[in-house]
Coordinates of C-alpha atoms in Angstrom, one line a residue:
M265 CA 27.7 178.5 172.6
N266 CA 24.2 177.2 172.8
D267 CA 23.2 173.6 172.2
A268 CA 21.4 174.5 168.9
A269 CA 24.6 176.0 167.4
S270 CA 26.6 172.9 168.3
A271 CA 24.1 170.3 167.0
P272 CA 25.5 167.8 164.5
T273 CA 24.6 168.0 160.8
P274 CA 21.7 165.6 160.0
A275 CA 22.7 162.3 158.5
P276 CA 21.3 161.5 155.0
A277 CA 18.3 159.3 154.9
S278 CA 20.4 156.2 154.0
R279 CA 22.4 156.6 157.3
R280 CA 19.6 157.2 159.7
A281 CA 19.7 155.2 162.9
R282 CA 17.5 152.1 162.7
V283 CA 14.9 152.3 165.5
R284 CA 11.9 149.9 165.0
A285 CA 8.6 151.7 165.3
P286 CA 6.4 150.5 168.2
E287 CA 3.0 149.0 167.3
L288 CA -0.1 151.2 167.1
I289 CA -2.4 150.3 170.0
G290 CA -5.4 152.0 171.5
K291 CA -8.5 150.8 173.3
G292 CA -10.7 153.2 171.5
G293 CA -10.2 151.5 168.1
W294 CA -9.9 152.9 164.7
L295 CA -11.9 155.6 162.8
N296 CA -11.9 156.2 159.0
T297 CA -10.9 152.6 158.1
G298 CA -14.3 151.1 157.3
G299 CA -14.2 149.2 160.6
D300 CA -10.8 147.6 160.1
D301 CA -8.0 147.6 162.6
L302 CA -4.6 148.6 161.3
T303 CA -1.2 147.4 162.2
L304 CA 2.2 148.6 161.1
A305 CA 2.6 145.4 159.1
D306 CA -0.5 146.5 157.1
L307 CA 1.3 149.8 156.3
R308 CA 4.7 148.2 155.3
G309 CA 6.0 149.7 152.1
K310 CA 4.3 153.1 152.8
I311 CA 5.9 156.2 154.4
V312 CA 3.8 156.6 157.6
L313 CA 3.4 160.0 159.4
L314 CA 1.9 159.7 162.9
D315 CA 0.2 162.8 164.1
F316 CA -0.3 162.8 167.8
W317 CA -3.1 165.3 168.5
T318 CA -6.0 166.1 170.7
F319 CA -9.1 167.9 169.5
C320 CA -9.1 170.7 172.1
C321 CA -5.7 171.9 171.0
V322 CA -5.7 174.7 168.4
N323 CA -2.0 174.0 167.5
C324 CA -3.1 170.4 166.6
L325 CA -5.8 171.9 164.4
H326 CA -3.2 174.1 162.7
V327 CA -1.1 171.0 162.0
L328 CA -4.1 169.2 160.4
D329 CA -4.4 172.1 158.0
E330 CA -0.6 172.2 157.3
L331 CA -0.6 168.6 156.3
R332 CA -3.5 168.7 153.8
D333 CA -1.4 169.6 150.8
L334 CA 1.3 167.1 151.7
E335 CA -1.4 164.4 152.1
E336 CA -2.9 165.1 148.7
K337 CA 0.4 165.4 146.8
H338 CA 1.9 162.1 148.2
R339 CA -1.4 160.2 148.5
D340 CA 0.0 157.0 146.8
T341 CA 3.2 156.8 149.0
L342 CA 2.3 158.5 152.3
V343 CA -0.2 157.4 154.9
I344 CA -1.0 159.9 157.7
V345 CA -2.3 158.2 160.8
G346 CA -3.8 160.4 163.5
V347 CA -3.2 159.1 167.0
H348 CA -5.7 160.8 169.2
S349 CA -4.2 161.3 172.7
P350 CA -6.7 163.1 175.0
K351 CA -5.9 165.9 177.5
F352 CA -9.5 166.2 178.9
V353 CA -11.7 163.5 180.2
H354 CA -14.3 164.3 177.6
E355 CA -11.7 163.8 174.8
A356 CA -11.4 160.1 176.0
E357 CA -15.0 159.4 174.9
H358 CA -15.0 157.6 171.6
Q359 CA -18.1 159.4 170.3
A360 CA -16.4 162.7 171.0
V361 CA -13.3 161.7 169.0
G362 CA -15.6 160.6 166.1
D363 CA -17.4 163.9 166.2
A364 CA -14.0 165.8 166.1
V365 CA -12.8 163.7 163.2
E366 CA -15.9 164.8 161.2
R367 CA -15.9 168.3 162.5
Y368 CA -12.3 169.0 161.4
E369 CA -12.6 167.0 158.2
V370 CA -9.8 164.5 159.0
H371 CA -9.4 162.5 155.9
H372 CA -7.0 159.8 157.1
P373 CA -7.2 156.9 159.6
V374 CA -7.3 157.8 163.3
L375 CA -6.4 155.6 166.2
D376 CA -8.4 156.5 169.3
D377 CA -5.9 156.0 172.2
P378 CA -7.8 157.1 175.3
E379 CA -5.2 155.6 177.7
L380 CA -2.2 157.2 175.9
A381 CA -0.7 153.8 175.3
T382 CA 0.9 154.7 171.9
W383 CA 1.8 158.2 173.2
K384 CA 3.9 156.5 175.9
Q385 CA 5.4 154.0 173.5
Y386 CA 6.7 156.8 171.3
A387 CA 7.8 158.9 174.4
V388 CA 5.7 161.9 173.2
R389 CA 5.7 164.9 175.5
A390 CA 3.7 167.5 173.7
W391 CA 0.7 168.1 171.5
P392 CA 1.1 168.2 168.6
T393 CA 3.9 165.8 167.8
L394 CA 4.7 164.3 164.4
V395 CA 6.7 161.0 163.9
V396 CA 7.9 159.8 160.5
I397 CA 8.2 156.0 159.9
D398 CA 10.0 154.7 156.7
P399 CA 8.6 152.0 154.4
E400 CA 10.6 149.3 156.3
G401 CA 9.0 150.2 159.7
Y402 CA 11.7 152.3 161.3
V403 CA 11.3 155.7 163.0
V404 CA 13.4 158.3 161.1
A405 CA 12.2 161.7 162.5
Q406 CA 10.2 163.4 165.2
H407 CA 8.9 166.9 165.3
A408 CA 7.0 168.8 168.1
G409 CA 4.8 171.8 167.5
E410 CA 3.7 173.5 164.3
G411 CA 5.4 174.7 161.1
H412 CA 7.2 171.5 160.1
A413 CA 5.4 170.8 156.8
N414 CA 8.3 171.9 154.6
A415 CA 10.8 169.8 156.5
I416 CA 8.5 166.8 156.4
R417 CA 7.9 167.3 152.7
T418 CA 11.6 167.2 152.0
L419 CA 12.0 164.1 154.1
V420 CA 9.1 162.3 152.3
E421 CA 10.7 163.0 148.9
E422 CA 14.0 161.7 150.2
L423 CA 12.4 158.5 151.5
E424 CA 10.4 158.0 148.2
A425 CA 13.6 158.2 146.2
E426 CA 15.6 155.9 148.6
H427 CA 13.0 153.2 148.9
E428 CA 12.0 153.3 145.3
A429 CA 15.6 152.5 144.5
K430 CA 15.7 149.7 147.1
G431 CA 12.4 148.2 145.9
T432 CA 10.8 148.7 149.4
L433 CA 8.3 151.4 148.4
R434 CA 4.7 150.3 147.8
R435 CA 2.6 152.7 145.8
G436 CA -1.2 152.7 145.6
D437 CA -4.3 153.7 147.6
G438 CA -4.0 154.0 151.4
P439 CA -6.4 152.5 154.0
Y440 CA -8.6 155.6 154.4
V441 CA -12.3 154.9 154.1
A442 CA -14.6 157.9 154.2
P443 CA -17.6 157.7 156.5
E444 CA -21.2 158.0 155.3
P445 CA -22.4 161.7 155.2
V446 CA -25.2 162.6 157.5
A447 CA -28.1 164.9 156.5
T448 CA -28.8 167.8 159.0
D449 CA -29.6 171.4 158.5
L450 CA -26.5 172.4 160.6
R451 CA -23.3 170.6 161.1
F452 CA -21.3 171.3 164.2
P453 CA -22.5 174.9 164.5
G454 CA -20.1 177.2 166.5
K455 CA -21.6 180.5 167.5
A456 CA -24.9 182.4 167.1
I457 CA -26.4 185.8 167.4
L458 CA -30.0 187.2 167.4
L459 CA -30.6 189.5 164.4
P460 CA -32.9 192.6 164.7
S461 CA -35.5 190.7 162.7
G462 CA -35.8 188.1 165.5
N463 CA -34.1 185.5 163.3
F464 CA -30.8 183.7 164.3
L465 CA -27.5 183.9 162.5
V466 CA -25.4 180.8 163.1
S467 CA -21.9 179.9 162.0
D468 CA -22.3 176.5 160.4
T469 CA -18.7 175.6 161.0
T470 CA -18.1 172.2 159.3
R471 CA -20.0 173.3 156.2
H472 CA -18.0 176.5 156.0
Q473 CA -21.0 178.9 155.8
L474 CA -23.4 181.0 157.8
V475 CA -27.0 180.0 158.2
E476 CA -30.0 182.3 159.0
L477 CA -32.7 180.4 160.9
A478 CA -36.2 181.7 161.5
A479 CA -37.3 182.7 165.0
D480 CA -38.2 179.1 165.8
G481 CA -34.4 178.2 165.7
E482 CA -35.1 175.4 163.2
T483 CA -36.4 176.7 159.8
V484 CA -33.6 177.6 157.4
V485 CA -34.2 181.0 155.8
R486 CA -31.0 181.2 153.8
R487 CA -27.4 180.0 153.6
I488 CA -24.6 182.6 153.3
G489 CA -21.0 182.6 152.1
E490 CA -20.5 179.2 150.5
G491 CA -17.0 179.1 149.1
V492 CA -15.9 182.2 151.2
F493 CA -15.5 180.9 154.8
R494 CA -13.4 178.1 156.3
E495 CA -14.7 176.9 159.6
P496 CA -16.2 180.2 160.7
Q497 CA -16.9 180.7 164.4
G498 CA -17.6 184.0 166.2
L499 CA -20.2 186.6 165.2
A500 CA -20.8 190.1 166.5
Q501 CA -23.3 192.7 165.5
L502 CA -21.8 196.2 164.9
P503 CA -23.7 199.5 165.6
D504 CA -24.2 200.0 161.9
G505 CA -26.1 196.7 161.6
T506 CA -23.4 194.7 159.9
V507 CA -22.0 191.5 161.4
V508 CA -18.3 190.7 161.9
V509 CA -17.4 187.1 161.4
A510 CA -14.4 185.3 162.7
D511 CA -13.3 183.3 159.7
T512 CA -11.2 181.0 161.8
V513 CA -9.2 178.7 159.4
N514 CA -8.8 181.5 156.9
H515 CA -7.2 183.5 159.7
A516 CA -9.3 186.5 158.8
L517 CA -12.3 188.7 159.9
R518 CA -15.1 189.4 157.4
V519 CA -18.1 191.7 157.6
L520 CA -21.5 190.6 156.4
D521 CA -24.3 193.0 155.4
P522 CA -27.4 191.0 156.4
A523 CA -29.6 193.2 154.2
T524 CA -27.7 192.5 150.9
G525 CA -25.7 189.4 151.8
A526 CA -22.5 191.1 150.7
I527 CA -19.3 189.9 152.4
E528 CA -16.0 191.7 152.7
R529 CA -12.7 190.8 154.3
I530 CA -11.7 193.5 156.8
A531 CA -8.7 192.0 158.6
G532 CA -6.1 189.4 158.0
T533 CA -4.1 188.3 155.0
G534 CA -5.3 184.7 154.9
K535 CA -1.9 183.6 156.3
Q536 CA -1.3 182.4 159.8
W537 CA 0.6 184.7 162.2
W538 CA 4.0 183.5 163.3
Q539 CA 6.4 184.8 165.9
G540 CA 8.2 187.9 164.5
S541 CA 5.3 189.0 162.3
P542 CA 3.8 192.4 162.9
T543 CA 1.3 192.7 165.8
S544 CA -0.3 196.0 164.7
G545 CA -0.9 198.0 161.5
P546 CA -3.4 198.2 158.6
A547 CA -5.8 195.4 159.2
L548 CA -5.6 193.9 155.7
D549 CA -1.8 193.7 155.9
V550 CA -1.4 191.9 159.3
D551 CA -1.6 188.2 159.7
L552 CA -4.0 186.7 162.2
S553 CA -4.1 183.3 163.9
S554 CA -7.4 181.3 164.3
P555 CA -9.7 184.1 165.5
W556 CA -12.4 182.2 167.4
D557 CA -14.8 184.8 168.7
V558 CA -15.5 188.5 168.4
A559 CA -17.3 191.1 170.5
W560 CA -18.1 194.9 170.2
W561 CA -16.7 196.7 173.3
Q562 CA -15.4 200.2 174.0
G563 CA -15.8 201.2 170.3
K564 CA -13.7 198.4 168.8
V565 CA -14.1 194.8 167.8
W566 CA -12.3 192.6 170.3
I567 CA -11.0 189.3 168.9
A568 CA -10.3 186.1 170.8
M569 CA -7.2 185.1 169.0
A570 CA -7.1 181.5 170.0
G571 CA -4.1 180.5 167.9
V572 CA -1.7 182.8 169.7
H573 CA -3.4 182.9 173.2
Q574 CA -4.1 186.6 173.0
L575 CA -6.9 189.2 172.6
W576 CA -6.6 191.6 169.7
T577 CA -8.7 194.6 168.6
Y578 CA -9.9 195.8 165.2
D579 CA -10.8 199.5 165.0
P580 CA -13.3 200.2 162.2
A581 CA -12.5 203.9 162.3
T582 CA -8.9 203.5 161.4
K583 CA -9.1 200.0 159.8
T584 CA -6.2 198.8 162.0
V585 CA -5.6 195.8 164.3
E586 CA -3.3 195.5 167.3
V587 CA -2.6 193.2 170.2
A588 CA -4.8 194.2 173.2
A589 CA -3.9 191.6 175.8
G590 CA -1.6 188.6 176.3
T591 CA 2.0 187.7 175.5
T592 CA 1.5 184.6 173.3
N593 CA 2.7 182.4 176.3
E594 CA 0.1 179.8 177.1
G595 CA -1.2 179.7 180.7
L596 CA -3.2 181.6 183.3
V597 CA -1.5 184.8 184.6
D598 CA -3.5 187.8 185.6
G599 CA -2.5 191.4 185.7
P600 CA -2.0 194.3 183.2
V601 CA -3.0 193.3 179.7
A602 CA 0.6 193.5 178.4
E603 CA 1.7 190.9 181.0
A604 CA -1.3 188.5 181.2
W605 CA -1.3 185.0 179.8
F606 CA -4.2 183.3 178.1
A607 CA -4.7 179.8 176.8
Q608 CA -6.9 179.6 173.6
P609 CA -9.5 182.3 174.4
S610 CA -12.6 181.0 172.6
G611 CA -15.6 183.0 173.8
L612 CA -16.3 186.7 174.5
A613 CA -19.2 188.6 176.0
A614 CA -19.2 192.4 176.6
T615 CA -20.9 194.4 179.3
E616 CA -20.5 198.1 180.1
D617 CA -17.6 197.6 182.4
R618 CA -16.2 194.1 181.6
L619 CA -15.2 191.9 178.7
W620 CA -15.8 188.3 179.7
V621 CA -13.5 185.6 178.3
A622 CA -14.0 181.9 178.1
D623 CA -10.3 180.8 178.3
S624 CA -10.7 177.2 177.1
E625 CA -7.4 175.4 177.7
T626 CA -7.2 176.7 181.3
S627 CA -10.9 175.8 181.8
A628 CA -11.3 179.3 183.1
L629 CA -13.7 182.2 183.1
R630 CA -11.8 185.5 183.0
W631 CA -12.5 189.2 182.4
V632 CA -10.8 192.4 181.3
D633 CA -11.7 195.6 183.1
T634 CA -11.9 199.1 181.6
E635 CA -8.5 200.0 183.2
G636 CA -6.7 197.3 181.2
V637 CA -6.3 194.6 183.9
V638 CA -7.0 190.9 183.4
H639 CA -8.8 189.0 186.2
T640 CA -9.7 185.3 186.7
A641 CA -13.2 184.5 188.1
V642 CA -13.0 180.7 187.8
G643 CA -10.1 178.4 187.0
T644 CA -6.6 177.6 188.2
G645 CA -4.5 176.6 185.2
L646 CA -3.8 174.3 182.3
F647 CA -4.1 171.0 184.1
D648 CA -7.0 171.2 186.5
F649 CA -10.6 170.9 185.4
G650 CA -13.9 169.2 186.3
H651 CA -17.5 169.9 187.1
R652 CA -17.8 171.4 190.6
D653 CA -20.2 174.2 191.8
G654 CA -19.8 176.5 194.8
A655 CA -17.4 179.3 195.6
A656 CA -15.6 180.4 192.5
G657 CA -12.2 179.8 194.0
Q658 CA -12.8 176.1 194.1
A659 CA -15.3 175.7 191.3
L660 CA -14.2 173.8 188.1
L661 CA -15.1 174.0 184.4
Q662 CA -14.0 171.8 181.5
H663 CA -12.9 173.5 178.3
P664 CA -15.6 176.2 178.0
L665 CA -16.0 177.7 174.6
G666 CA -18.7 180.4 175.2
V667 CA -19.9 183.0 177.6
T668 CA -23.1 185.0 177.6
A669 CA -23.9 188.1 179.7
L670 CA -27.2 187.8 181.6
P671 CA -29.5 190.8 182.6
D672 CA -28.8 190.5 186.3
G673 CA -25.0 191.0 185.9
S674 CA -24.1 187.3 186.0
V675 CA -22.9 185.3 183.1
A676 CA -23.8 181.9 181.6
V677 CA -20.8 179.8 180.6
S678 CA -21.1 177.2 177.8
D679 CA -19.2 174.6 179.7
T680 CA -18.4 172.6 176.5
Y681 CA -16.7 169.4 177.7
N682 CA -19.0 169.1 180.7
H683 CA -22.1 169.2 178.3
A684 CA -23.5 171.8 180.7
L685 CA -24.6 175.4 181.0
R686 CA -23.1 177.1 184.1
R687 CA -23.7 180.4 185.8
Y688 CA -21.2 182.7 187.6
D689 CA -22.5 185.5 189.8
P690 CA -20.0 188.2 190.5
A691 CA -22.1 189.5 193.4
S692 CA -22.0 186.3 195.4
G693 CA -18.9 184.7 193.9
E694 CA -20.8 181.5 193.4
V695 CA -20.9 179.1 190.4
T696 CA -24.0 177.0 189.8
T697 CA -25.2 174.7 187.0
L698 CA -28.2 175.8 184.9
A699 CA -28.6 172.8 182.6
T700 CA -27.0 169.5 181.9
D701 CA -27.3 166.8 179.2
L702 CA -26.4 169.2 176.4
R703 CA -23.9 168.0 173.8
E704 CA -20.8 170.2 173.5
P705 CA -22.5 173.5 174.0
S706 CA -20.4 176.2 172.4
D707 CA -22.4 179.4 172.7
A708 CA -25.8 180.8 173.9
V709 CA -28.1 183.6 173.1
L710 CA -30.7 185.4 175.3
V711 CA -34.2 185.5 173.7
D712 CA -37.3 186.9 175.6
G713 CA -36.3 185.5 179.0
D714 CA -35.1 182.2 177.5
I715 CA -31.6 181.1 176.6
V716 CA -31.0 179.4 173.2
V717 CA -27.9 177.2 173.4
V718 CA -25.8 176.1 170.4
E719 CA -25.5 172.4 170.9
S720 CA -22.6 171.9 168.6
A721 CA -22.4 168.1 168.6
R722 CA -26.2 167.7 168.3
H723 CA -26.1 170.1 165.3
R724 CA -29.0 172.3 166.6
L725 CA -30.1 175.2 168.6
T726 CA -31.9 174.3 171.9
R727 CA -34.2 176.7 173.7
L728 CA -34.2 176.5 177.5
R729 CA -36.1 178.4 180.2
L730 CA -33.6 180.0 182.6
P731 CA -34.1 178.1 185.8
E732 CA -34.6 180.0 189.1
E733 CA -32.7 177.3 191.0
A734 CA -29.5 175.5 190.2
V735 CA -29.4 171.9 188.9
Q736 CA -27.8 169.6 191.4
V737 CA -24.8 167.7 190.0
E738 CA -22.2 165.4 191.6
A739 CA -19.0 167.3 191.9
V740 CA -16.0 165.8 190.1
A741 CA -12.4 167.1 189.7
H742 CA -9.8 166.0 187.3
R743 CA -6.2 166.6 186.3
T744 CA -4.7 166.2 182.8
R745 CA -4.1 162.5 182.1
R746 CA -0.5 162.8 181.2
E747 CA 1.8 161.2 183.7
A748 CA 4.2 163.5 185.7
T749 CA 7.9 163.3 184.9
E750 CA 9.8 162.3 188.0
V751 CA 12.7 164.7 188.7
A752 CA 15.3 164.9 191.4
P753 CA 15.1 167.8 193.9
G754 CA 17.7 170.6 193.5
R755 CA 19.4 171.2 190.2
L756 CA 17.6 170.2 187.0
R757 CA 19.2 170.7 183.6
L758 CA 16.6 171.7 181.0
D759 CA 17.8 171.1 177.4
V760 CA 15.6 172.1 174.4
V761 CA 17.1 170.1 171.6
F762 CA 16.8 171.9 168.2
Q763 CA 18.3 170.8 164.9
A764 CA 17.6 172.9 161.8
P765 CA 15.9 170.9 159.1
N766 CA 18.0 169.6 156.2
G767 CA 19.1 172.4 154.0
Q768 CA 18.7 175.1 156.6
K769 CA 20.8 176.7 159.3
L770 CA 20.3 179.0 162.3
D771 CA 19.6 182.5 161.3
E772 CA 22.1 184.6 163.2
R773 CA 22.5 187.5 160.9
Y774 CA 20.9 189.9 163.4
G775 CA 21.9 188.4 166.7
P776 CA 20.7 185.3 168.6
S777 CA 18.2 183.2 166.7
T778 CA 16.9 181.3 169.7
R779 CA 14.8 182.1 172.8
L780 CA 13.8 180.2 175.9
L781 CA 11.2 181.3 178.5
V782 CA 10.7 179.2 181.7
S783 CA 8.1 179.6 184.5
S784 CA 6.3 177.3 186.8
T785 CA 3.0 176.6 188.6
P786 CA 3.1 177.2 191.5
P787 CA 5.7 180.0 191.1
E788 CA 7.5 178.8 194.2
L789 CA 8.4 175.5 192.5
L790 CA 11.4 177.3 190.9
L791 CA 13.9 178.8 193.3
A792 CA 16.1 179.8 190.3
G793 CA 16.0 179.5 186.5
E794 CA 12.8 181.3 185.6
G795 CA 12.7 184.1 183.0
T796 CA 13.8 184.6 179.4
G797 CA 17.1 184.0 177.7
T798 CA 18.7 183.2 174.3
D799 CA 20.3 179.9 175.2
L800 CA 18.2 176.7 174.6
F801 CA 19.4 175.3 177.9
R802 CA 18.8 176.3 181.5
E803 CA 19.9 175.2 185.0
L804 CA 16.8 175.1 187.2
D805 CA 16.7 175.0 190.9
L806 CA 13.7 173.1 192.2
N807 CA 12.2 173.8 195.6
P808 CA 12.8 170.6 197.7
E809 CA 9.8 171.6 200.0
L810 CA 7.4 170.9 197.1
T811 CA 6.4 167.5 195.8
E812 CA 4.8 168.4 192.4
G813 CA 4.1 171.2 190.0
V814 CA 4.2 172.1 186.3
L815 CA 7.1 173.6 184.4
H816 CA 6.0 175.9 181.6
V817 CA 8.6 176.1 178.8
S818 CA 8.4 178.2 175.6
A819 CA 11.1 177.8 173.0
M820 CA 11.7 179.5 169.7
A821 CA 14.4 179.1 167.0
A822 CA 14.7 180.7 163.6
S823 CA 16.4 179.0 160.6
C824 CA 17.0 180.0 157.0
D825 CA 17.7 178.1 153.8
D826 CA 21.5 177.3 153.7
D827 CA 22.2 178.4 150.1
P828 CA 25.1 180.9 149.8
A829 CA 24.0 181.7 146.2
N830 CA 20.6 182.8 147.4
E831 CA 20.7 186.5 148.5
Y832 CA 17.2 186.3 150.0
P833 CA 16.8 182.9 151.6
A834 CA 13.5 181.7 152.9
C835 CA 13.4 181.8 156.7
H836 CA 11.3 179.8 159.1
V837 CA 10.3 180.2 162.8
H838 CA 10.0 177.1 164.9
Q839 CA 8.1 177.5 168.2
Q840 CA 6.8 175.1 170.8
D841 CA 5.2 175.5 174.3
W842 CA 5.3 172.7 176.8
G843 CA 3.5 172.3 180.1
V844 CA 5.5 169.5 181.8
P845 CA 3.9 168.1 185.0
V846 CA 6.8 167.1 187.4
K847 CA 6.9 165.0 190.6
I848 CA 9.9 165.6 192.8
T849 CA 11.5 162.4 194.1
E850 CA 14.9 161.3 195.1
A851 CA 14.9 158.7 192.3
G852 CA 14.0 161.3 189.6
V853 CA 16.1 162.4 186.7
S854 CA 18.4 165.5 186.8
R855 CA 18.1 166.3 183.1
L856 CA 14.9 167.1 181.2
P857 CA 15.3 167.1 177.3
L858 CA 12.6 168.6 175.1
I859 CA 12.6 168.3 171.3
L860 CA 11.8 171.5 169.5
A861 CA 12.2 170.5 165.9
G862 CA 13.0 167.5 163.7
M863 CA 15.8 165.2 164.9
D864 CA 17.1 162.0 163.4
A865 CA 15.8 159.2 165.5

């Protein structure tokens, strides 16, 4: 029997363990509070939901959207507090956090915790993680990953009733203070293309529209799609002159006719794809997940499906979509498209024989060949990044979001978190820096020998002359800021702890309802225990000849409403991926627990 099946029944709210919530601390200070610092004492009487997030993480962005209805419905009793916990060095910059809070329309207080102080206090292991604190200041639940909005809504309603009866619930406005709006023609633009007219079409992401700019890259010609798009990103011109748009937060593709301004949805249902959903079929009937960029290649629209770490295609002839590359596991694995792993692919550029991919979370530049094989040009994995030129095998990027094919066969990479434009030359195998001092470049377009860069965090297009020589920069290399977990050599017991939310049970009508996949970087870290199984525990055998590495764990569990009278219960899939840096020491632990879903504290 697996651990999930033997988990105890959750205790009612009134019998939850009493664990005092640690204080909220972070050297970066607070955002969205009007300049005030908050403490848990200030929030006493409110239900508090801590959202541990980092702005590079698409799963964290999904959770922001999941929580919007909950935040609005329970505005007088619930205070959501974002705890920004950076993965990349750039994400530790306070200005960058402030930009992200505006970019993603975060309408609650945010604690900027660049040193992960509060993350450590709450023993968080994964982005995103949600922690619920009751009105008396005690932790009552913790959830990792996406898809927990319904469970949290039920818990919030229980806590409201319990603390209303006790007299410990304080209703009224929360501490959120909206920042002053800023007037600019664009606001955090994402991607751009050059139209046949010579004008630019830009996805004006935070204002949820497209903007056509004149050839000078500044003058607004028209605004398109107000009320239609939600945080649009990628754009691609089709042979018939229409433009495909990645309507990212609507989980859809739309097509724009630039001549008439008409917009039509061509793929996606508007709902986010979850494990178990169809991965091919009529395009309007299949769910998508945060499509971030699009490109026309080999007679199809290729889609960087950032939300599930895959590439998909849309065939305009048959009006169908299907998975083209990737397994939904997050990481860097090359090989045949059906076996390759990606990590938030966010930028695409097509040439005759290659589809280039900016694979943002692995800080990698990758490509797909015409034979259906995935290759890596630059990048080593989820936890290594920096700004280093030279031979591609040792060069480093930092969360690139865009890639642009150049006439000589090389590519320009919008190296977003390094604020730079980089170049990779397949002929020489060298990486160089073309320009620095940009601000979060997210795309670039070739125009008459120049390159026009989308400076997303400066809210503008910037025209650069392509330099003949590389810019000299000081090389830096980084690893993810999370501390490694010390584990003992030899046998390591991995336990993924899952407990179905209140009112639900494991769905075992059609066989096992859980899945666990384990791998490692480097692969030789695991002598035994890698692979896929249905139990949520695994005995791992660690290589004593190695001193460190990363365990990659992907877990899934399905639960359904536990109501015998309901013939068609609503079912839910809970999934989480972890990359756990480990250091092998004699004093390390022999058991590694990871929490998949809500547990009583």
